[in-house]
Amino acid sequence: MSQQSEECLPESASAEQSDVPGARILHMKGRQYDLQKAIQQRAQESVEREAAMDQEQRRPKPLKWAIALLIAAIPIALTLTAAETFLRAFHRYLDVTVETANKQAEEQAAAAAAAAAAAEAMAPVTSDDPDVVMLSPLLVPPDNKAQSAAPQSQASPAPDPKK
C-alpha cells in the first residue's frame, strides 16, 4: 500500500528520496500490467484455437458424408431391386395364367360351338311362320340300322338238322 501512496507523490519528492541511500521504489505496476496483458493474450489465443478446432470438427467433411451416404444407399438399392424382381416374376406368372385361361376358354367356346352345331343339325327345323316351308334332309333313324343288321344275322345259313 505504501507503494501506491509513494507513486502519488510528485516527481520532485521521489527524486529527493532517491538521492538518499536506503529503500528504493521499483515500479512493478507496469510489469504486472504487461504480464497480465500477455496472459490474457495467450488465453484469448487458446480460446480462439479451441473454437477453431471445434469449428473444424463440426464442419462436414465431404468424403466422410459421401461414404456414409453410399453405405446407407446399399440397403435401399437392394430393397428396390428385390421389389422390382418380385413384381416382374408376378407379372410373368399372371401372363402365363391369363394365357392358359384364355386357351381353355377358347377350347370350351370351340367345343360349345361344335356341340351347338351338332345339336342344330340333329334338331328338326321348324318355323312358326305358316307361309314358310322348311325342307330338311332325310335322316335315317338309328333304330332302322339296328333292325336291318338283325335280319342279316338271322339270314345266315344255319346247319340243317336233316343232314
PDB file of N, CA, C and O in Angstrom, residues 14-84:
ATOM      1  N   SER A  14       9.947  12.287  -5.171  1.00  0.00           N
ATOM      2  CA  SER A  14      10.540  10.969  -5.371  1.00  0.00           C
ATOM      3  C   SER A  14      12.003  11.099  -5.754  1.00  0.00           C
ATOM      4  O   SER A  14      12.822  10.268  -5.409  1.00  0.00           O
ATOM      5  N   ALA A  15      12.383  12.180  -6.403  1.00  0.00           N
ATOM      6  CA  ALA A  15      13.763  12.397  -6.777  1.00  0.00           C
ATOM      7  C   ALA A  15      14.594  12.686  -5.527  1.00  0.00           C
ATOM      8  O   ALA A  15      15.734  12.263  -5.427  1.00  0.00           O
ATOM      9  N   GLU A  16      14.021  13.406  -4.606  1.00  0.00           N
ATOM     10  CA  GLU A  16      14.732  13.713  -3.383  1.00  0.00           C
ATOM     11  C   GLU A  16      14.971  12.451  -2.582  1.00  0.00           C
ATOM     12  O   GLU A  16      16.016  12.286  -1.981  1.00  0.00           O
ATOM     13  N   GLN A  17      14.001  11.582  -2.585  1.00  0.00           N
ATOM     14  CA  GLN A  17      14.144  10.374  -1.800  1.00  0.00           C
ATOM     15  C   GLN A  17      15.116   9.410  -2.456  1.00  0.00           C
ATOM     16  O   GLN A  17      15.798   8.660  -1.776  1.00  0.00           O
ATOM     17  N   SER A  18      15.203   9.432  -3.759  1.00  0.00           N
ATOM     18  CA  SER A  18      16.080   8.506  -4.457  1.00  0.00           C
ATOM     19  C   SER A  18      17.554   8.866  -4.236  1.00  0.00           C
ATOM     20  O   SER A  18      18.413   8.020  -4.344  1.00  0.00           O
ATOM     21  N   ASP A  19      17.818  10.114  -3.949  1.00  0.00           N
ATOM     22  CA  ASP A  19      19.189  10.502  -3.685  1.00  0.00           C
ATOM     23  C   ASP A  19      19.668   9.947  -2.350  1.00  0.00           C
ATOM     24  O   ASP A  19      20.851   9.711  -2.154  1.00  0.00           O
ATOM     25  N   VAL A  20      18.778   9.784  -1.505  1.00  0.00           N
ATOM     26  CA  VAL A  20      19.118   9.291  -0.175  1.00  0.00           C
ATOM     27  C   VAL A  20      19.298   7.785  -0.268  1.00  0.00           C
ATOM     28  O   VAL A  20      18.446   7.100  -0.803  1.00  0.00           O
ATOM     29  N   PRO A  21      20.430   7.330   0.252  1.00  0.00           N
ATOM     30  CA  PRO A  21      20.587   5.877   0.211  1.00  0.00           C
ATOM     31  C   PRO A  21      19.612   5.244   1.183  1.00  0.00           C
ATOM     32  O   PRO A  21      19.386   5.710   2.267  1.00  0.00           O
ATOM     33  N   GLY A  22      19.016   4.191   0.701  1.00  0.00           N
ATOM     34  CA  GLY A  22      18.026   3.487   1.526  1.00  0.00           C
ATOM     35  C   GLY A  22      17.097   2.692   0.607  1.00  0.00           C
ATOM     36  O   GLY A  22      17.529   2.165  -0.400  1.00  0.00           O
ATOM     37  N   ALA A  23      15.904   2.655   0.938  1.00  0.00           N
ATOM     38  CA  ALA A  23      14.928   1.871   0.167  1.00  0.00           C
ATOM     39  C   ALA A  23      14.678   2.506  -1.182  1.00  0.00           C
ATOM     40  O   ALA A  23      14.522   3.715  -1.290  1.00  0.00           O
ATOM     41  N   ARG A  24      14.663   1.671  -2.129  1.00  0.00           N
ATOM     42  CA  ARG A  24      14.427   2.127  -3.493  1.00  0.00           C
ATOM     43  C   ARG A  24      13.053   1.640  -3.947  1.00  0.00           C
ATOM     44  O   ARG A  24      12.682   0.510  -3.678  1.00  0.00           O
ATOM     45  N   ILE A  25      12.298   2.427  -4.632  1.00  0.00           N
ATOM     46  CA  ILE A  25      10.954   2.061  -5.084  1.00  0.00           C
ATOM     47  C   ILE A  25      11.064   1.505  -6.505  1.00  0.00           C
ATOM     48  O   ILE A  25      11.614   2.156  -7.391  1.00  0.00           O
ATOM     49  N   LEU A  26      10.570   0.302  -6.670  1.00  0.00           N
ATOM     50  CA  LEU A  26      10.522  -0.320  -8.001  1.00  0.00           C
ATOM     51  C   LEU A  26       9.092  -0.198  -8.525  1.00  0.00           C
ATOM     52  O   LEU A  26       8.134  -0.469  -7.823  1.00  0.00           O
ATOM     53  N   HIS A  27       9.005   0.165  -9.729  1.00  0.00           N
ATOM     54  CA  HIS A  27       7.680   0.312 -10.334  1.00  0.00           C
ATOM     55  C   HIS A  27       7.257  -1.037 -10.942  1.00  0.00           C
ATOM     56  O   HIS A  27       7.618  -1.373 -12.058  1.00  0.00           O
ATOM     57  N   MET A  28       6.522  -1.831 -10.192  1.00  0.00           N
ATOM     58  CA  MET A  28       6.079  -3.158 -10.631  1.00  0.00           C
ATOM     59  C   MET A  28       4.729  -3.107 -11.335  1.00  0.00           C
ATOM     60  O   MET A  28       4.335  -4.062 -11.962  1.00  0.00           O
ATOM     61  N   LYS A  29       4.042  -2.020 -11.191  1.00  0.00           N
ATOM     62  CA  LYS A  29       2.713  -1.949 -11.772  1.00  0.00           C
ATOM     63  C   LYS A  29       2.776  -2.122 -13.271  1.00  0.00           C
ATOM     64  O   LYS A  29       1.979  -2.820 -13.872  1.00  0.00           O
ATOM     65  N   GLY A  30       3.715  -1.518 -13.929  1.00  0.00           N
ATOM     66  CA  GLY A  30       3.854  -1.643 -15.380  1.00  0.00           C
ATOM     67  C   GLY A  30       4.169  -3.068 -15.778  1.00  0.00           C
ATOM     68  O   GLY A  30       3.645  -3.598 -16.736  1.00  0.00           O
ATOM     69  N   ARG A  31       5.051  -3.726 -15.057  1.00  0.00           N
ATOM     70  CA  ARG A  31       5.394  -5.120 -15.365  1.00  0.00           C
ATOM     71  C   ARG A  31       4.195  -6.028 -15.120  1.00  0.00           C
ATOM     72  O   ARG A  31       3.946  -6.947 -15.887  1.00  0.00           O
ATOM     73  N   GLN A  32       3.479  -5.791 -14.051  1.00  0.00           N
ATOM     74  CA  GLN A  32       2.299  -6.612 -13.793  1.00  0.00           C
ATOM     75  C   GLN A  32       1.271  -6.402 -14.910  1.00  0.00           C
ATOM     76  O   GLN A  32       0.635  -7.343 -15.349  1.00  0.00           O
ATOM     77  N   TYR A  33       1.158  -5.204 -15.333  1.00  0.00           N
ATOM     78  CA  TYR A  33       0.207  -4.915 -16.393  1.00  0.00           C
ATOM     79  C   TYR A  33       0.623  -5.644 -17.661  1.00  0.00           C
ATOM     80  O   TYR A  33      -0.206  -6.249 -18.332  1.00  0.00           O
ATOM     81  N   ASP A  34       1.899  -5.592 -18.010  1.00  0.00           N
ATOM     82  CA  ASP A  34       2.374  -6.294 -19.203  1.00  0.00           C
ATOM     83  C   ASP A  34       2.211  -7.809 -19.056  1.00  0.00           C
ATOM     84  O   ASP A  34       1.827  -8.503 -19.995  1.00  0.00           O
ATOM     85  N   LEU A  35       2.481  -8.310 -17.877  1.00  0.00           N
ATOM     86  CA  LEU A  35       2.344  -9.742 -17.630  1.00  0.00           C
ATOM     87  C   LEU A  35       0.880 -10.166 -17.730  1.00  0.00           C
ATOM     88  O   LEU A  35       0.549 -11.172 -18.359  1.00  0.00           O
ATOM     89  N   GLN A  36       0.014  -9.393 -17.140  1.00  0.00           N
ATOM     90  CA  GLN A  36      -1.420  -9.696 -17.228  1.00  0.00           C
ATOM     91  C   GLN A  36      -1.904  -9.620 -18.674  1.00  0.00           C
ATOM     92  O   GLN A  36      -2.696 -10.441 -19.119  1.00  0.00           O
ATOM     93  N   LYS A  37      -1.393  -8.630 -19.366  1.00  0.00           N
ATOM     94  CA  LYS A  37      -1.779  -8.472 -20.768  1.00  0.00           C
ATOM     95  C   LYS A  37      -1.308  -9.686 -21.577  1.00  0.00           C
ATOM     96  O   LYS A  37      -2.050 -10.212 -22.414  1.00  0.00           O
ATOM     97  N   ALA A  38      -0.095 -10.164 -21.331  1.00  0.00           N
ATOM     98  CA  ALA A  38       0.438 -11.324 -22.051  1.00  0.00           C
ATOM     99  C   ALA A  38      -0.366 -12.582 -21.716  1.00  0.00           C
ATOM    100  O   ALA A  38      -0.679 -13.395 -22.597  1.00  0.00           O
ATOM    101  N   ILE A  39      -0.723 -12.741 -20.439  1.00  0.00           N
ATOM    102  CA  ILE A  39      -1.525 -13.916 -20.027  1.00  0.00           C
ATOM    103  C   ILE A  39      -2.901 -13.867 -20.679  1.00  0.00           C
ATOM    104  O   ILE A  39      -3.398 -14.873 -21.192  1.00  0.00           O
ATOM    105  N   GLN A  40      -3.505 -12.702 -20.665  1.00  0.00           N
ATOM    106  CA  GLN A  40      -4.814 -12.566 -21.300  1.00  0.00           C
ATOM    107  C   GLN A  40      -4.739 -12.834 -22.802  1.00  0.00           C
ATOM    108  O   GLN A  40      -5.614 -13.470 -23.373  1.00  0.00           O
ATOM    109  N   GLN A  41      -3.671 -12.345 -23.437  1.00  0.00           N
ATOM    110  CA  GLN A  41      -3.497 -12.561 -24.863  1.00  0.00           C
ATOM    111  C   GLN A  41      -3.330 -14.059 -25.156  1.00  0.00           C
ATOM    112  O   GLN A  41      -3.938 -14.590 -26.080  1.00  0.00           O
ATOM    113  N   ARG A  42      -2.507 -14.745 -24.351  1.00  0.00           N
ATOM    114  CA  ARG A  42      -2.302 -16.190 -24.535  1.00  0.00           C
ATOM    115  C   ARG A  42      -3.624 -16.956 -24.304  1.00  0.00           C
ATOM    116  O   ARG A  42      -3.943 -17.886 -25.022  1.00  0.00           O
ATOM    117  N   ALA A  43      -4.370 -16.539 -23.288  1.00  0.00           N
ATOM    118  CA  ALA A  43      -5.646 -17.190 -23.006  1.00  0.00           C
ATOM    119  C   ALA A  43      -6.631 -16.979 -24.159  1.00  0.00           C
ATOM    120  O   ALA A  43      -7.342 -17.901 -24.571  1.00  0.00           O
ATOM    121  N   GLN A  44      -6.642 -15.758 -24.673  1.00  0.00           N
ATOM    122  CA  GLN A  44      -7.529 -15.455 -25.806  1.00  0.00           C
ATOM    123  C   GLN A  44      -7.141 -16.297 -27.029  1.00  0.00           C
ATOM    124  O   GLN A  44      -8.001 -16.834 -27.714  1.00  0.00           O
ATOM    125  N   GLU A  45      -5.830 -16.413 -27.279  1.00  0.00           N
ATOM    126  CA  GLU A  45      -5.359 -17.231 -28.412  1.00  0.00           C
ATOM    127  C   GLU A  45      -5.757 -18.702 -28.207  1.00  0.00           C
ATOM    128  O   GLU A  45      -6.163 -19.378 -29.152  1.00  0.00           O
ATOM    129  N   SER A  46      -5.641 -19.153 -26.982  1.00  0.00           N
ATOM    130  CA  SER A  46      -6.016 -20.542 -26.679  1.00  0.00           C
ATOM    131  C   SER A  46      -7.514 -20.760 -26.913  1.00  0.00           C
ATOM    132  O   SER A  46      -7.921 -21.766 -27.500  1.00  0.00           O
ATOM    133  N   VAL A  47      -8.329 -19.832 -26.453  1.00  0.00           N
ATOM    134  CA  VAL A  47      -9.780 -19.937 -26.652  1.00  0.00           C
ATOM    135  C   VAL A  47     -10.111 -19.910 -28.144  1.00  0.00           C
ATOM    136  O   VAL A  47     -10.927 -20.702 -28.630  1.00  0.00           O
ATOM    137  N   GLU A  48      -9.459 -19.027 -28.884  1.00  0.00           N
ATOM    138  CA  GLU A  48      -9.696 -18.949 -30.329  1.00  0.00           C
ATOM    139  C   GLU A  48      -9.260 -20.228 -31.037  1.00  0.00           C
ATOM    140  O   GLU A  48      -9.931 -20.713 -31.941  1.00  0.00           O
ATOM    141  N   ARG A  49      -8.131 -20.787 -30.595  1.00  0.00           N
ATOM    142  CA  ARG A  49      -7.622 -22.024 -31.189  1.00  0.00           C
ATOM    143  C   ARG A  49      -8.596 -23.174 -30.929  1.00  0.00           C
ATOM    144  O   ARG A  49      -8.902 -23.966 -31.812  1.00  0.00           O
ATOM    145  N   GLU A  50      -9.100 -23.265 -29.687  1.00  0.00           N
ATOM    146  CA  GLU A  50     -10.067 -24.311 -29.360  1.00  0.00           C
ATOM    147  C   GLU A  50     -11.363 -24.127 -30.144  1.00  0.00           C
ATOM    148  O   GLU A  50     -11.960 -25.099 -30.609  1.00  0.00           O
ATOM    149  N   ALA A  51     -11.800 -22.876 -30.303  1.00  0.00           N
ATOM    150  CA  ALA A  51     -13.012 -22.616 -31.085  1.00  0.00           C
ATOM    151  C   ALA A  51     -12.805 -23.011 -32.545  1.00  0.00           C
ATOM    152  O   ALA A  51     -13.703 -23.574 -33.179  1.00  0.00           O
ATOM    153  N   ALA A  52     -11.629 -22.717 -33.078  1.00  0.00           N
ATOM    154  CA  ALA A  52     -11.328 -23.101 -34.466  1.00  0.00           C
ATOM    155  C   ALA A  52     -11.303 -24.614 -34.619  1.00  0.00           C
ATOM    156  O   ALA A  52     -11.801 -25.169 -35.610  1.00  0.00           O
ATOM    157  N   MET A  53     -10.750 -25.318 -33.621  1.00  0.00           N
ATOM    158  CA  MET A  53     -10.717 -26.787 -33.672  1.00  0.00           C
ATOM    159  C   MET A  53     -12.134 -27.356 -33.591  1.00  0.00           C
ATOM    160  O   MET A  53     -12.481 -28.297 -34.315  1.00  0.00           O
ATOM    161  N   ASP A  54     -12.959 -26.772 -32.713  1.00  0.00           N
ATOM    162  CA  ASP A  54     -14.355 -27.214 -32.621  1.00  0.00           C
ATOM    163  C   ASP A  54     -15.092 -26.970 -33.932  1.00  0.00           C
ATOM    164  O   ASP A  54     -15.862 -27.809 -34.395  1.00  0.00           O
ATOM    165  N   GLN A  55     -14.847 -25.801 -34.519  1.00  0.00           N
ATOM    166  CA  GLN A  55     -15.484 -25.477 -35.801  1.00  0.00           C
ATOM    167  C   GLN A  55     -15.020 -26.453 -36.876  1.00  0.00           C
ATOM    168  O   GLN A  55     -15.803 -26.891 -37.701  1.00  0.00           O
ATOM    169  N   GLU A  56     -13.761 -26.802 -36.861  1.00  0.00           N
ATOM    170  CA  GLU A  56     -13.202 -27.762 -37.834  1.00  0.00           C
ATOM    171  C   GLU A  56     -13.837 -29.133 -37.635  1.00  0.00           C
ATOM    172  O   GLU A  56     -14.133 -29.828 -38.598  1.00  0.00           O
ATOM    173  N   GLN A  57     -14.048 -29.518 -36.388  1.00  0.00           N
ATOM    174  CA  GLN A  57     -14.659 -30.818 -36.124  1.00  0.00           C
ATOM    175  C   GLN A  57     -16.126 -30.825 -36.513  1.00  0.00           C
ATOM    176  O   GLN A  57     -16.653 -31.828 -36.965  1.00  0.00           O
ATOM    177  N   ARG A  58     -16.805 -29.723 -36.353  1.00  0.00           N
ATOM    178  CA  ARG A  58     -18.229 -29.639 -36.693  1.00  0.00           C
ATOM    179  C   ARG A  58     -18.450 -29.513 -38.194  1.00  0.00           C
ATOM    180  O   ARG A  58     -19.512 -29.848 -38.675  1.00  0.00           O
ATOM    181  N   ARG A  59     -17.482 -29.003 -38.900  1.00  0.00           N
ATOM    182  CA  ARG A  59     -17.640 -28.797 -40.337  1.00  0.00           C
ATOM    183  C   ARG A  59     -17.787 -30.155 -41.023  1.00  0.00           C
ATOM    184  O   ARG A  59     -17.011 -31.071 -40.760  1.00  0.00           O
ATOM    185  N   PRO A  60     -18.771 -30.287 -41.895  1.00  0.00           N
ATOM    186  CA  PRO A  60     -18.950 -31.582 -42.571  1.00  0.00           C
ATOM    187  C   PRO A  60     -17.795 -31.861 -43.536  1.00  0.00           C
ATOM    188  O   PRO A  60     -17.353 -30.974 -44.259  1.00  0.00           O
ATOM    189  N   LYS A  61     -17.358 -33.091 -43.512  1.00  0.00           N
ATOM    190  CA  LYS A  61     -16.285 -33.493 -44.411  1.00  0.00           C
ATOM    191  C   LYS A  61     -16.926 -34.200 -45.601  1.00  0.00           C
ATOM    192  O   LYS A  61     -17.638 -35.192 -45.426  1.00  0.00           O
ATOM    193  N   PRO A  62     -16.696 -33.713 -46.822  1.00  0.00           N
ATOM    194  CA  PRO A  62     -17.390 -34.254 -47.998  1.00  0.00           C
ATOM    195  C   PRO A  62     -17.136 -35.739 -48.231  1.00  0.00           C
ATOM    196  O   PRO A  62     -18.067 -36.479 -48.532  1.00  0.00           O
ATOM    197  N   LEU A  63     -15.930 -36.195 -48.092  1.00  0.00           N
ATOM    198  CA  LEU A  63     -15.629 -37.603 -48.336  1.00  0.00           C
ATOM    199  C   LEU A  63     -16.330 -38.484 -47.293  1.00  0.00           C
ATOM    200  O   LEU A  63     -16.905 -39.520 -47.632  1.00  0.00           O
ATOM    201  N   LYS A  64     -16.316 -38.034 -46.054  1.00  0.00           N
ATOM    202  CA  LYS A  64     -16.970 -38.797 -44.987  1.00  0.00           C
ATOM    203  C   LYS A  64     -18.469 -38.890 -45.247  1.00  0.00           C
ATOM    204  O   LYS A  64     -19.077 -39.955 -45.109  1.00  0.00           O
ATOM    205  N   TRP A  65     -19.075 -37.784 -45.652  1.00  0.00           N
ATOM    206  CA  TRP A  65     -20.505 -37.776 -45.944  1.00  0.00           C
ATOM    207  C   TRP A  65     -20.825 -38.634 -47.157  1.00  0.00           C
ATOM    208  O   TRP A  65     -21.838 -39.340 -47.183  1.00  0.00           O
ATOM    209  N   ALA A  66     -19.983 -38.588 -48.176  1.00  0.00           N
ATOM    210  CA  ALA A  66     -20.223 -39.401 -49.378  1.00  0.00           C
ATOM    211  C   ALA A  66     -20.171 -40.887 -49.044  1.00  0.00           C
ATOM    212  O   ALA A  66     -21.022 -41.670 -49.494  1.00  0.00           O
ATOM    213  N   ILE A  67     -19.208 -41.281 -48.241  1.00  0.00           N
ATOM    214  CA  ILE A  67     -19.098 -42.694 -47.854  1.00  0.00           C
ATOM    215  C   ILE A  67     -20.310 -43.106 -47.024  1.00  0.00           C
ATOM    216  O   ILE A  67     -20.882 -44.184 -47.236  1.00  0.00           O
ATOM    217  N   ALA A  68     -20.730 -42.269 -46.115  1.00  0.00           N
ATOM    218  CA  ALA A  68     -21.895 -42.585 -45.281  1.00  0.00           C
ATOM    219  C   ALA A  68     -23.155 -42.725 -46.133  1.00  0.00           C
ATOM    220  O   ALA A  68     -23.966 -43.628 -45.924  1.00  0.00           O
ATOM    221  N   LEU A  69     -23.310 -41.843 -47.112  1.00  0.00           N
ATOM    222  CA  LEU A  69     -24.485 -41.921 -47.981  1.00  0.00           C
ATOM    223  C   LEU A  69     -24.451 -43.174 -48.854  1.00  0.00           C
ATOM    224  O   LEU A  69     -25.491 -43.804 -49.086  1.00  0.00           O
ATOM    225  N   LEU A  70     -23.275 -43.541 -49.338  1.00  0.00           N
ATOM    226  CA  LEU A  70     -23.166 -44.765 -50.139  1.00  0.00           C
ATOM    227  C   LEU A  70     -23.503 -46.000 -49.308  1.00  0.00           C
ATOM    228  O   LEU A  70     -24.204 -46.904 -49.770  1.00  0.00           O
ATOM    229  N   ILE A  71     -23.020 -46.036 -48.098  1.00  0.00           N
ATOM    230  CA  ILE A  71     -23.320 -47.175 -47.226  1.00  0.00           C
ATOM    231  C   ILE A  71     -24.819 -47.219 -46.908  1.00  0.00           C
ATOM    232  O   ILE A  71     -25.432 -48.291 -46.871  1.00  0.00           O
ATOM    233  N   ALA A  72     -25.421 -46.067 -46.706  1.00  0.00           N
ATOM    234  CA  ALA A  72     -26.855 -46.021 -46.423  1.00  0.00           C
ATOM    235  C   ALA A  72     -27.683 -46.367 -47.659  1.00  0.00           C
ATOM    236  O   ALA A  72     -28.805 -46.867 -47.538  1.00  0.00           O
ATOM    237  N   ALA A  73     -27.161 -46.126 -48.844  1.00  0.00           N
ATOM    238  CA  ALA A  73     -27.908 -46.391 -50.078  1.00  0.00           C
ATOM    239  C   ALA A  73     -27.919 -47.872 -50.447  1.00  0.00           C
ATOM    240  O   ALA A  73     -28.778 -48.307 -51.214  1.00  0.00           O
ATOM    241  N   ILE A  74     -26.998 -48.660 -49.913  1.00  0.00           N
ATOM    242  CA  ILE A  74     -26.929 -50.083 -50.268  1.00  0.00           C
ATOM    243  C   ILE A  74     -28.216 -50.823 -49.892  1.00  0.00           C
ATOM    244  O   ILE A  74     -28.806 -51.496 -50.744  1.00  0.00           O
ATOM    245  N   PRO A  75     -28.731 -50.736 -48.657  1.00  0.00           N
ATOM    246  CA  PRO A  75     -29.979 -51.452 -48.349  1.00  0.00           C
ATOM    247  C   PRO A  75     -31.166 -50.938 -49.154  1.00  0.00           C
ATOM    248  O   PRO A  75     -32.046 -51.706 -49.533  1.00  0.00           O
ATOM    249  N   ILE A  76     -31.174 -49.656 -49.443  1.00  0.00           N
ATOM    250  CA  ILE A  76     -32.276 -49.096 -50.228  1.00  0.00           C
ATOM    251  C   ILE A  76     -32.254 -49.683 -51.629  1.00  0.00           C
ATOM    252  O   ILE A  76     -33.290 -50.097 -52.162  1.00  0.00           O
ATOM    253  N   ALA A  77     -31.087 -49.729 -52.249  1.00  0.00           N
ATOM    254  CA  ALA A  77     -30.963 -50.283 -53.600  1.00  0.00           C
ATOM    255  C   ALA A  77     -31.329 -51.763 -53.608  1.00  0.00           C
ATOM    256  O   ALA A  77     -32.030 -52.228 -54.525  1.00  0.00           O
ATOM    257  N   LEU A  78     -30.894 -52.510 -52.605  1.00  0.00           N
ATOM    258  CA  LEU A  78     -31.239 -53.934 -52.547  1.00  0.00           C
ATOM    259  C   LEU A  78     -32.743 -54.141 -52.388  1.00  0.00           C
ATOM    260  O   LEU A  78     -33.327 -55.026 -53.017  1.00  0.00           O
ATOM    261  N   THR A  79     -33.371 -53.330 -51.570  1.00  0.00           N
ATOM    262  CA  THR A  79     -34.817 -53.439 -51.365  1.00  0.00           C
ATOM    263  C   THR A  79     -35.571 -53.133 -52.650  1.00  0.00           C
ATOM    264  O   THR A  79     -36.504 -53.855 -53.026  1.00  0.00           O
ATOM    265  N   LEU A  80     -35.188 -52.068 -53.341  1.00  0.00           N
ATOM    266  CA  LEU A  80     -35.862 -51.716 -54.587  1.00  0.00           C
ATOM    267  C   LEU A  80     -35.654 -52.783 -55.657  1.00  0.00           C
ATOM    268  O   LEU A  80     -36.580 -53.124 -56.406  1.00  0.00           O
ATOM    269  N   THR A  81     -34.450 -53.342 -55.736  1.00  0.00           N
ATOM    270  CA  THR A  81     -34.168 -54.391 -56.711  1.00  0.00           C
ATOM    271  C   THR A  81     -34.998 -55.636 -56.407  1.00  0.00           C
ATOM    272  O   THR A  81     -35.562 -56.254 -57.326  1.00  0.00           O
ATOM    273  N   ALA A  82     -35.088 -56.007 -55.147  1.00  0.00           N
ATOM    274  CA  ALA A  82     -35.887 -57.175 -54.767  1.00  0.00           C
ATOM    275  C   ALA A  82     -37.365 -56.957 -55.089  1.00  0.00           C
ATOM    276  O   ALA A  82     -38.029 -57.867 -55.598  1.00  0.00           O
ATOM    277  N   ALA A  83     -37.875 -55.773 -54.815  1.00  0.00           N
ATOM    278  CA  ALA A  83     -39.282 -55.478 -55.111  1.00  0.00           C
ATOM    279  C   ALA A  83     -39.538 -55.536 -56.612  1.00  0.00           C
ATOM    280  O   ALA A  83     -40.550 -56.086 -57.064  1.00  0.00           O
ATOM    281  N   GLU A  84     -38.627 -54.969 -57.402  1.00  0.00           N
ATOM    282  CA  GLU A  84     -38.794 -54.989 -58.857  1.00  0.00           C
ATOM    283  C   GLU A  84     -38.740 -56.416 -59.392  1.00  0.00           C
ATOM    284  O   GLU A  84     -39.547 -56.799 -60.243  1.00  0.00           O
TER     285      GLU A  84
END
